PDB file of C-alpha atoms and ligand atoms in Angstrom:
ATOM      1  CA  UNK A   1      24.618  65.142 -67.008  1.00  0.00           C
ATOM      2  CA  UNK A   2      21.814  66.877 -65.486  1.00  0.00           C
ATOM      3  CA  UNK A   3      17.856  66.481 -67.790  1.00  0.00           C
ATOM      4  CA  UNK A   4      17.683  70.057 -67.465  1.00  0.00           C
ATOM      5  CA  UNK A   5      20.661  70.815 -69.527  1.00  0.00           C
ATOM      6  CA  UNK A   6      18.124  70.300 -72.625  1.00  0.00           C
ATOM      7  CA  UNK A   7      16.462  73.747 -72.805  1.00  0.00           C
ATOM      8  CA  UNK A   8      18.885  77.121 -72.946  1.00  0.00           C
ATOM      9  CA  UNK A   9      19.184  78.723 -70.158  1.00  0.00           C
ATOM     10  CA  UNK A  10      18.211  82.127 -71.498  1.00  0.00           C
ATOM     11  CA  UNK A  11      14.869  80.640 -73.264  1.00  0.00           C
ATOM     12  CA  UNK A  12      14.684  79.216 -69.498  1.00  0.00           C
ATOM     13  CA  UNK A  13      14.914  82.311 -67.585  1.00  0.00           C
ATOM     14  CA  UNK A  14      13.055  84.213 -70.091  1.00  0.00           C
ATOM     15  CA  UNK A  15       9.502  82.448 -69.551  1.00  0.00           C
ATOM     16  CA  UNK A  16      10.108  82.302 -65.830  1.00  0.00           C
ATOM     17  CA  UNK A  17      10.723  85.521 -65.182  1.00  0.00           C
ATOM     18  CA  UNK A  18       8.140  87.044 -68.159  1.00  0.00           C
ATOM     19  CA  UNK A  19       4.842  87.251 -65.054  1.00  0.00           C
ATOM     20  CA  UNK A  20       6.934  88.936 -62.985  1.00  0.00           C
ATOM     21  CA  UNK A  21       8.975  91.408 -65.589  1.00  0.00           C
ATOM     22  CA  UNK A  22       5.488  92.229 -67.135  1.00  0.00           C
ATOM     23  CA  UNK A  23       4.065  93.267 -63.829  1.00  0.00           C
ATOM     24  CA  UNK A  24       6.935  95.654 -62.594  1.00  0.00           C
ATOM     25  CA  UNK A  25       7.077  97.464 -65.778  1.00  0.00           C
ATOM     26  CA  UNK A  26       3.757  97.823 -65.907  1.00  0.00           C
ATOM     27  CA  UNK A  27       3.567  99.125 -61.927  1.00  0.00           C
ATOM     28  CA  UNK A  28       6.735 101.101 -62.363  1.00  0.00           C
ATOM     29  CA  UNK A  29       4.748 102.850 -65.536  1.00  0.00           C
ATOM     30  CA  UNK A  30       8.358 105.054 -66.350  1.00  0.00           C
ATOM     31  CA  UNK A  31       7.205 105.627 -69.952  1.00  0.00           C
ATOM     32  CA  UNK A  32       3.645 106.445 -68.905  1.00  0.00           C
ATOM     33  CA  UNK A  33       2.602 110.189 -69.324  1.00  0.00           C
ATOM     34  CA  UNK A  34       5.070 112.927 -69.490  1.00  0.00           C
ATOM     35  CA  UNK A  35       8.362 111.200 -67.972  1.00  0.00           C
ATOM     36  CA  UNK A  36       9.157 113.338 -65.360  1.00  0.00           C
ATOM     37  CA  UNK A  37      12.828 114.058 -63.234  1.00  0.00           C
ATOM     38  CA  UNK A  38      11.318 113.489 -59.758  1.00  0.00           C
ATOM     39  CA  UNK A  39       9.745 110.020 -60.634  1.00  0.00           C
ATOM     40  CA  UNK A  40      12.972 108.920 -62.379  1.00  0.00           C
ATOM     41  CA  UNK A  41      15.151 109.894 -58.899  1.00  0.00           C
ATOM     42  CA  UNK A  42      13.231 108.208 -57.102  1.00  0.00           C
ATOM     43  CA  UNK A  43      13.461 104.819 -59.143  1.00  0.00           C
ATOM     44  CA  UNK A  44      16.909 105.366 -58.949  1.00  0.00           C
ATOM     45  CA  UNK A  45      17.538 105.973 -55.528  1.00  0.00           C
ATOM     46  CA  UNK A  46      16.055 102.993 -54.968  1.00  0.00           C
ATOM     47  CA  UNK A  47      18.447 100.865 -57.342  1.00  0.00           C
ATOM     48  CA  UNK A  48      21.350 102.680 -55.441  1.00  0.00           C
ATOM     49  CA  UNK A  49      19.653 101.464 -52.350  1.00  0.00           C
ATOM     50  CA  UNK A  50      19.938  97.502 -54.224  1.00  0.00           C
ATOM     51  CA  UNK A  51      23.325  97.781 -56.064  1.00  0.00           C
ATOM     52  CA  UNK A  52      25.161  99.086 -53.002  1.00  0.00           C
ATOM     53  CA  UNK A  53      24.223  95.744 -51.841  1.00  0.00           C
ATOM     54  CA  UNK A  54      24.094  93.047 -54.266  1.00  0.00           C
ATOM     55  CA  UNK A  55      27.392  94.225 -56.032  1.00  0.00           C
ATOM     56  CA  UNK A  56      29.636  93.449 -53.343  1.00  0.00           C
ATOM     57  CA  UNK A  57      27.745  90.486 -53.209  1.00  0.00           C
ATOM     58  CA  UNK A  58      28.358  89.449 -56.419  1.00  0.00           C
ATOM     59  CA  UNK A  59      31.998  90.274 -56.936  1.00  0.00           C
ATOM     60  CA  UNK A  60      32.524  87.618 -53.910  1.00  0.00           C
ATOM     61  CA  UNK A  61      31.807  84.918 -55.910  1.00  0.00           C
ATOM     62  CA  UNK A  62      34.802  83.023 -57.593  1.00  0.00           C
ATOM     63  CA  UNK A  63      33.605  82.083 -60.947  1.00  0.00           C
ATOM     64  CA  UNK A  64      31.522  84.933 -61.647  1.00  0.00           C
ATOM     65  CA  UNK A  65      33.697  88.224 -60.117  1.00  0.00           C
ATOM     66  CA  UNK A  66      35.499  89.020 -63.012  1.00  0.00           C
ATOM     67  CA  UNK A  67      32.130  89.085 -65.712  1.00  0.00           C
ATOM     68  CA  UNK A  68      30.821  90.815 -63.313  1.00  0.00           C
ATOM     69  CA  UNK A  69      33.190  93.713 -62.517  1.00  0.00           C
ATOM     70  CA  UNK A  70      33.251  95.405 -65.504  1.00  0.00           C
ATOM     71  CA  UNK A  71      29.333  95.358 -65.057  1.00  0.00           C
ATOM     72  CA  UNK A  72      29.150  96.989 -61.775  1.00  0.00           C
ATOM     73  CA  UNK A  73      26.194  99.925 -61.778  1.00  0.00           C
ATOM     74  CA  UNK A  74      26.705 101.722 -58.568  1.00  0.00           C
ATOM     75  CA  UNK A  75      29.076 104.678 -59.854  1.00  0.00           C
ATOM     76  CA  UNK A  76      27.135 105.527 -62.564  1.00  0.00           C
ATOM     77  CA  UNK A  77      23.827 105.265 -60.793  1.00  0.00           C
ATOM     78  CA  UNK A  78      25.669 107.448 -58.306  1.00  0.00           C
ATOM     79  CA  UNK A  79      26.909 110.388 -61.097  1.00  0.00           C
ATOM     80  CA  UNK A  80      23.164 110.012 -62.725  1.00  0.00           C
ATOM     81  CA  UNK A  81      21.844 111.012 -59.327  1.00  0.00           C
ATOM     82  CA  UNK A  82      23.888 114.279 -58.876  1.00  0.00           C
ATOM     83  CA  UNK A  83      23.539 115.143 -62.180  1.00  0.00           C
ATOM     84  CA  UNK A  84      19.957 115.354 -61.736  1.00  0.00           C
ATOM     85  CA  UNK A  85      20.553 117.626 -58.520  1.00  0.00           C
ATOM     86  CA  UNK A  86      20.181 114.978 -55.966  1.00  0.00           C
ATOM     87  CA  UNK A  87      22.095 116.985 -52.692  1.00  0.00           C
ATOM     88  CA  UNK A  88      25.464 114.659 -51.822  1.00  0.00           C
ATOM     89  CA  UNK A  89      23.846 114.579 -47.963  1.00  0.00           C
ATOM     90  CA  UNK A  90      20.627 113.220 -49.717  1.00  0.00           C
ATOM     91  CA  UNK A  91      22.566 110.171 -51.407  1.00  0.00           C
ATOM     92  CA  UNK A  92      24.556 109.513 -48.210  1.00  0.00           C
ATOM     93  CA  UNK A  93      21.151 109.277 -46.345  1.00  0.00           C
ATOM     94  CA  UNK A  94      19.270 107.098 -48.684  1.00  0.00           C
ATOM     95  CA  UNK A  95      18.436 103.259 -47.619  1.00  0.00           C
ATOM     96  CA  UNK A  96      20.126 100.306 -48.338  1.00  0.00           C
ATOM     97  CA  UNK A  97      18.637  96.867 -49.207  1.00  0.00           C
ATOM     98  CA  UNK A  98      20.335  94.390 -46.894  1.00  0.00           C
ATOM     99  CA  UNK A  99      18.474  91.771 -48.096  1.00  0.00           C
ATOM    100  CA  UNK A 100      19.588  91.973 -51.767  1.00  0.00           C
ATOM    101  CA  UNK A 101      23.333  90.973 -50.312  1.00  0.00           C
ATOM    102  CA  UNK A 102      22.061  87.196 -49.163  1.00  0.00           C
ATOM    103  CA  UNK A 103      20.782  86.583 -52.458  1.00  0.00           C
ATOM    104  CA  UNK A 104      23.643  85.809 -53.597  1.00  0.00           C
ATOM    105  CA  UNK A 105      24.420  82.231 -52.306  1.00  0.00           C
ATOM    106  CA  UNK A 106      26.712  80.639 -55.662  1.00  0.00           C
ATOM    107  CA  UNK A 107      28.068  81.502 -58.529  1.00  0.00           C
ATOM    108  CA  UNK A 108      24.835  79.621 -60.395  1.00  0.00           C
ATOM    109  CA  UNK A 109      22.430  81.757 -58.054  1.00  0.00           C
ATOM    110  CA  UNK A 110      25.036  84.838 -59.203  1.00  0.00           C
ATOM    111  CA  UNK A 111      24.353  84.212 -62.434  1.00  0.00           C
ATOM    112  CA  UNK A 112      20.752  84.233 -62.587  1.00  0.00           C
ATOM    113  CA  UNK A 113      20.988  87.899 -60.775  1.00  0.00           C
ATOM    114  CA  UNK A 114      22.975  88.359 -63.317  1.00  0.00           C
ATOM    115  CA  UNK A 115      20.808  88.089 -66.025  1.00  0.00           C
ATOM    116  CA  UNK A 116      18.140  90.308 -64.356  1.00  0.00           C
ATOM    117  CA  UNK A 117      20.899  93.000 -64.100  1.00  0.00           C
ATOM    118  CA  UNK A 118      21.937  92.625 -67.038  1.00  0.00           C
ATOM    119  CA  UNK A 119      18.424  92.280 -68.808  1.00  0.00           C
ATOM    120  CA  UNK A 120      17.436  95.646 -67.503  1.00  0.00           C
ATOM    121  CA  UNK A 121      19.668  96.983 -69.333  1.00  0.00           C
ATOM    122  CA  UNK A 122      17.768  96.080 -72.767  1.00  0.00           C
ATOM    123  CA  UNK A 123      14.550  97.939 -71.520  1.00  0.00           C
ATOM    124  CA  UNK A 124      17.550 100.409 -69.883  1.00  0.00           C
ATOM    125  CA  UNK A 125      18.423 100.796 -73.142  1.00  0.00           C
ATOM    126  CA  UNK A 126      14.698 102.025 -75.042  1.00  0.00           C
ATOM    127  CA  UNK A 127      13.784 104.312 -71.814  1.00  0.00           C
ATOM    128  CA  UNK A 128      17.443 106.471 -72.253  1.00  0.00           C
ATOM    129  CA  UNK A 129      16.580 106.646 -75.854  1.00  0.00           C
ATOM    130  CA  UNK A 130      12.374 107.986 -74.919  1.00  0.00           C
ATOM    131  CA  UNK A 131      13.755 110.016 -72.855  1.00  0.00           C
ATOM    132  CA  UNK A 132      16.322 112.073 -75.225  1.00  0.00           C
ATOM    133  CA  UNK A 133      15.654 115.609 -75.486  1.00  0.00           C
ATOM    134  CA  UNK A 134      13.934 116.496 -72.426  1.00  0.00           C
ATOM    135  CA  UNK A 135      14.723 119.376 -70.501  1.00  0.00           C
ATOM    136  CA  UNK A 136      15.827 118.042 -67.254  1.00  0.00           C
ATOM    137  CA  UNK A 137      17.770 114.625 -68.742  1.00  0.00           C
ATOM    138  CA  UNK A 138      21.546 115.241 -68.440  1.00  0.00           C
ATOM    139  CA  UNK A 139      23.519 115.615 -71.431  1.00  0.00           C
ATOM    140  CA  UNK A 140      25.107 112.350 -71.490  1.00  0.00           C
ATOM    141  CA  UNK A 141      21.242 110.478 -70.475  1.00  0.00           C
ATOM    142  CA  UNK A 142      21.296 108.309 -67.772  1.00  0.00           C
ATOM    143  CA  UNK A 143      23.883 106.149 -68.169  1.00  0.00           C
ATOM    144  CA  UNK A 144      22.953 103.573 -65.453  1.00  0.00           C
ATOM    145  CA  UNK A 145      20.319 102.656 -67.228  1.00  0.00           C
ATOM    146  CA  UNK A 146      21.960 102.040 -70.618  1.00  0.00           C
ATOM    147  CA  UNK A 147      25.312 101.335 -69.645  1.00  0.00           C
ATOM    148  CA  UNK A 148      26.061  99.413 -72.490  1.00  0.00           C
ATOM    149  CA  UNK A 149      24.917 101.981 -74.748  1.00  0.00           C
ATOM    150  CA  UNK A 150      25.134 101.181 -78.815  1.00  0.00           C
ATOM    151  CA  UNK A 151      27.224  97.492 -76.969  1.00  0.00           C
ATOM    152  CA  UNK A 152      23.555  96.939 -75.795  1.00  0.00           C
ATOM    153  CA  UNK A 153      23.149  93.887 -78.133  1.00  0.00           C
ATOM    154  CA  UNK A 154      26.678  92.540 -78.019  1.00  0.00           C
ATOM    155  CA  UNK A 155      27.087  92.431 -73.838  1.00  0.00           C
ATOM    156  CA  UNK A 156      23.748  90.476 -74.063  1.00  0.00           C
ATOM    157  CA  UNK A 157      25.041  87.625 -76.284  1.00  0.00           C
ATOM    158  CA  UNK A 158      28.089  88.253 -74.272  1.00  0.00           C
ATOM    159  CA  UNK A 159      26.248  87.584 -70.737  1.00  0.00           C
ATOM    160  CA  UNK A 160      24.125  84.776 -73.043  1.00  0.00           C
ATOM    161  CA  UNK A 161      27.246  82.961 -73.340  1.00  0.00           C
ATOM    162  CA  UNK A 162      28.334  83.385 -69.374  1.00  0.00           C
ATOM    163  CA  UNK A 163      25.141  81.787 -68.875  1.00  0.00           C
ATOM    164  CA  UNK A 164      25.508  78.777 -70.871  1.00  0.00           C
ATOM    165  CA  UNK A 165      28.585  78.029 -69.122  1.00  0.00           C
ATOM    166  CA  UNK A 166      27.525  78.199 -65.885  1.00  0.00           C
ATOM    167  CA  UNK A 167      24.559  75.829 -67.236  1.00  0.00           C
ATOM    168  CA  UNK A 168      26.640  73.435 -68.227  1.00  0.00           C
ATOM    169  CA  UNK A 169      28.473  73.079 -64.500  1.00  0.00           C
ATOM    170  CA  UNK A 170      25.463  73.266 -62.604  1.00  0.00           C
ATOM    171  CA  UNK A 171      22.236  72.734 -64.180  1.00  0.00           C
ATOM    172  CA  UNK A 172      19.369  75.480 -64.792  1.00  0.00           C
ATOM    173  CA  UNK A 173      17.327  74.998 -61.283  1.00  0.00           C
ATOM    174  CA  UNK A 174      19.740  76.751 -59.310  1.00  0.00           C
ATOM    175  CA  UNK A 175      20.175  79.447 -61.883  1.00  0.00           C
ATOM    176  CA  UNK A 176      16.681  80.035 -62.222  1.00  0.00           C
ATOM    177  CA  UNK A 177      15.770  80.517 -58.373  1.00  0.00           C
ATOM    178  CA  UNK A 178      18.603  82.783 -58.496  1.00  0.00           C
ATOM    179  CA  UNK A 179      16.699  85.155 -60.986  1.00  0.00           C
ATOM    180  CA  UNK A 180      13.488  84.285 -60.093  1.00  0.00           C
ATOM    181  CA  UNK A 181      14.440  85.631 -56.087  1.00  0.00           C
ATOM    182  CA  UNK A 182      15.860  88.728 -57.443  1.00  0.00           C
ATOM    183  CA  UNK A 183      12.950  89.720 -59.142  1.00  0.00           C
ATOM    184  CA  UNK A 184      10.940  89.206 -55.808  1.00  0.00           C
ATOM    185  CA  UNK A 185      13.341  90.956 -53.621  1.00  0.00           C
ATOM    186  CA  UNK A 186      13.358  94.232 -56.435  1.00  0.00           C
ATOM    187  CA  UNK A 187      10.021  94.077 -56.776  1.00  0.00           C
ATOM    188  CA  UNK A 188       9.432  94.712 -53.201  1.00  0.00           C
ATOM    189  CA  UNK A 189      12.260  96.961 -52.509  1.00  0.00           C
ATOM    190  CA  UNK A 190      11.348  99.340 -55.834  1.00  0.00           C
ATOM    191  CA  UNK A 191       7.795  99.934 -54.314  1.00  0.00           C
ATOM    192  CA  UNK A 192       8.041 103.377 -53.433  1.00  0.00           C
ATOM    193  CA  UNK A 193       9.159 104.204 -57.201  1.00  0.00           C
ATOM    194  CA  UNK A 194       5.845 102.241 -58.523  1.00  0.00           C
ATOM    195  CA  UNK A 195       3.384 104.926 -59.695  1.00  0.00           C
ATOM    196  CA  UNK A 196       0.435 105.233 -57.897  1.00  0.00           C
TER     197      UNK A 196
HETATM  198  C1  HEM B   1      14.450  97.447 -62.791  1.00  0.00           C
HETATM  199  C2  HEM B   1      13.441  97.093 -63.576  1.00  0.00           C
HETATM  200  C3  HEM B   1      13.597  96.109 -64.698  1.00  0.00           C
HETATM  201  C4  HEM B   1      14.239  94.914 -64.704  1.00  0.00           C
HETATM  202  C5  HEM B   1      14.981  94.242 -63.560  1.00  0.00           C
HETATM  203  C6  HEM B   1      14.113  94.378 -66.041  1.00  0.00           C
HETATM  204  C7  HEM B   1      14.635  93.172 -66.452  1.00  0.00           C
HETATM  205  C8  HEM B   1      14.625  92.708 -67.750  1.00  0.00           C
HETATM  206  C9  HEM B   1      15.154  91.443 -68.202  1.00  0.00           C
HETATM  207  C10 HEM B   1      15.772  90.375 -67.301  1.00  0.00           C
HETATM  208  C11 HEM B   1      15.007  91.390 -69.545  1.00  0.00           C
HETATM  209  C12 HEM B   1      15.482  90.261 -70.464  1.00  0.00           C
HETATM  210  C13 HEM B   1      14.322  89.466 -71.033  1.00  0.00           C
HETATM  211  C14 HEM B   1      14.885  88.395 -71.976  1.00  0.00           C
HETATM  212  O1  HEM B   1      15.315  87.345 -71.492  1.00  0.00           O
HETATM  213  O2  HEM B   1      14.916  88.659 -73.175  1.00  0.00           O
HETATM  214  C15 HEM B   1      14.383  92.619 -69.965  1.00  0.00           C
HETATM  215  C16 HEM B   1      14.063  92.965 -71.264  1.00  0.00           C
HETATM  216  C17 HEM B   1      13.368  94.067 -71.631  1.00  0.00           C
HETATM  217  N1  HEM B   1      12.786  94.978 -70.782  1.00  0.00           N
HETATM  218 FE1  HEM B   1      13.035  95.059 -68.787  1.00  0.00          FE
HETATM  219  N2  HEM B   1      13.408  95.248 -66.821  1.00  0.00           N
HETATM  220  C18 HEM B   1      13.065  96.310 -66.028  1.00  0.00           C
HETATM  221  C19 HEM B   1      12.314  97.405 -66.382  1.00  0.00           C
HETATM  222  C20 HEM B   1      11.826  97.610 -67.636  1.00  0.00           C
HETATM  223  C21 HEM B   1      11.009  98.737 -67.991  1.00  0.00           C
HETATM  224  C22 HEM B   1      10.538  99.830 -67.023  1.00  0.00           C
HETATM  225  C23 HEM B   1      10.747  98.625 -69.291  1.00  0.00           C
HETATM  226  C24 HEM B   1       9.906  99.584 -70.091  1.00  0.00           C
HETATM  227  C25 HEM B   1      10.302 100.151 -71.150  1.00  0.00           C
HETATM  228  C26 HEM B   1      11.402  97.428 -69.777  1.00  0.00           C
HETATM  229  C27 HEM B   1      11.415  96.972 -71.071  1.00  0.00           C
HETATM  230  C28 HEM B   1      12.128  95.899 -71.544  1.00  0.00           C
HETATM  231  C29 HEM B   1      12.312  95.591 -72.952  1.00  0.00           C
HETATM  232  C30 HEM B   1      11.771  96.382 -74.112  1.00  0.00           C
HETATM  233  C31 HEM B   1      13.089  94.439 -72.995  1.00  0.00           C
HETATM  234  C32 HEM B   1      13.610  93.745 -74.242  1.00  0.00           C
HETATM  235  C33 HEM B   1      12.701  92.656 -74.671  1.00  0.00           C
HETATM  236  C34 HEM B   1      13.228  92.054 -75.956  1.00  0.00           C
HETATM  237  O3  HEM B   1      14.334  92.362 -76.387  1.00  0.00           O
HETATM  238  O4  HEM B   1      12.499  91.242 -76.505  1.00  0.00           O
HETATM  239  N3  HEM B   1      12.037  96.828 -68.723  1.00  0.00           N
HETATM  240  N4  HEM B   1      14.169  93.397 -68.851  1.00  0.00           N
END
């Protein structure tokens, strides 16, 4: 039995991802102002640009595929898009991240990606709801962003649980680079949706 098998995993990832969560919220600044459509495309062009990658990615690896499947993003970050009147030649033109797909190096790794993912999805969850009512938010909100919607709480304990499993096969340290290298790697890559 590995020593680091004493802590939970999600109290782990939690601190060692807090520096770098606090700083891309604060550079993306979505809530900031008057939330406006063009801002929000471009944040989500550029998670199109990351999912298209890391999903496939992800759904490779054995012991994580099928937690993960349900959970893919890409559709619905693709139906968000057009329904805020991004052209179907636009989304076929937009840039991939083909970085994001060698993150993914073992399930453990997986699962640390994972929880970033699925973490955003909890912040995902408070922007769909700020954003309610504005005149340019689809009907429906942005559903990539809250996929989970009102299931919010209960897919969390549900990927809390995934977690601990994978914890108890192989330890935190390879779970935590995995989340701590995704956060890099987005951080980069969601630049040009930072506000200036
Ligand atoms: C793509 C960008 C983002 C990623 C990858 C991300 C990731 C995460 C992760 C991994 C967590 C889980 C923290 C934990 O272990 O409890 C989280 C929670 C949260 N995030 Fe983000 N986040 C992002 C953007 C944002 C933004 C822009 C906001 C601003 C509203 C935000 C607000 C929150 C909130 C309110 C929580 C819940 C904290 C709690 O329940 O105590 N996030 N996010």
């Amino acid at each position: 039995m590995t020593t680091d098998l004493a802590t939970d995993i999600m109290v782990s990832l939690r601190h060692a991802t807090a520096g770098p969560h606090a700083r891309l919220e604060q550079a993306l600044g979505l809530l900031k102002g008057v939330p406006d459509r063009s801002r929000f495309i471009v944040f989500l062009e550029r998670l199109y640009g990351f999912h298209s990658r890391l999903e496939p990615a992800l759904l490779r690896q054995s012991a994580c595929a099928a937690f993960f499947q349900p959970r893919q993003r890409l559709g619905l970050l693709e139906s968000d898009l057009i329904a805020l009147g991004c052209a179907d030649s636009r989304l076929r033109a937009l840039p991939h991240c083909a970085e994001a797909f060698g993150l993914v190096q073992s399930d453990a790794a997986a699962t640390g990606i994972m929880y970033v993912l699925e973490g955003a999805t909890l912040g995902g969850h408070v922007i769909n709801r700020s954003l309610a009512g504005l005149p340019w938010m689809p009907a429906e909100g942005l559903r990539s962003l809250d996929p989970h919607g009102a299931e919010t709480g209960a897919q969390w304990r549900a990927f809390g649980a995934f977690a601990r499993d994978m914890q108890a096969q192989t330890g935190s340290e390879p779970i935590l680079r995995g989340a701590e290298a995704c956060f890099a790697l987005l951080a980069d890559w969601l630049r040009p949706a930072f506000r200036s």
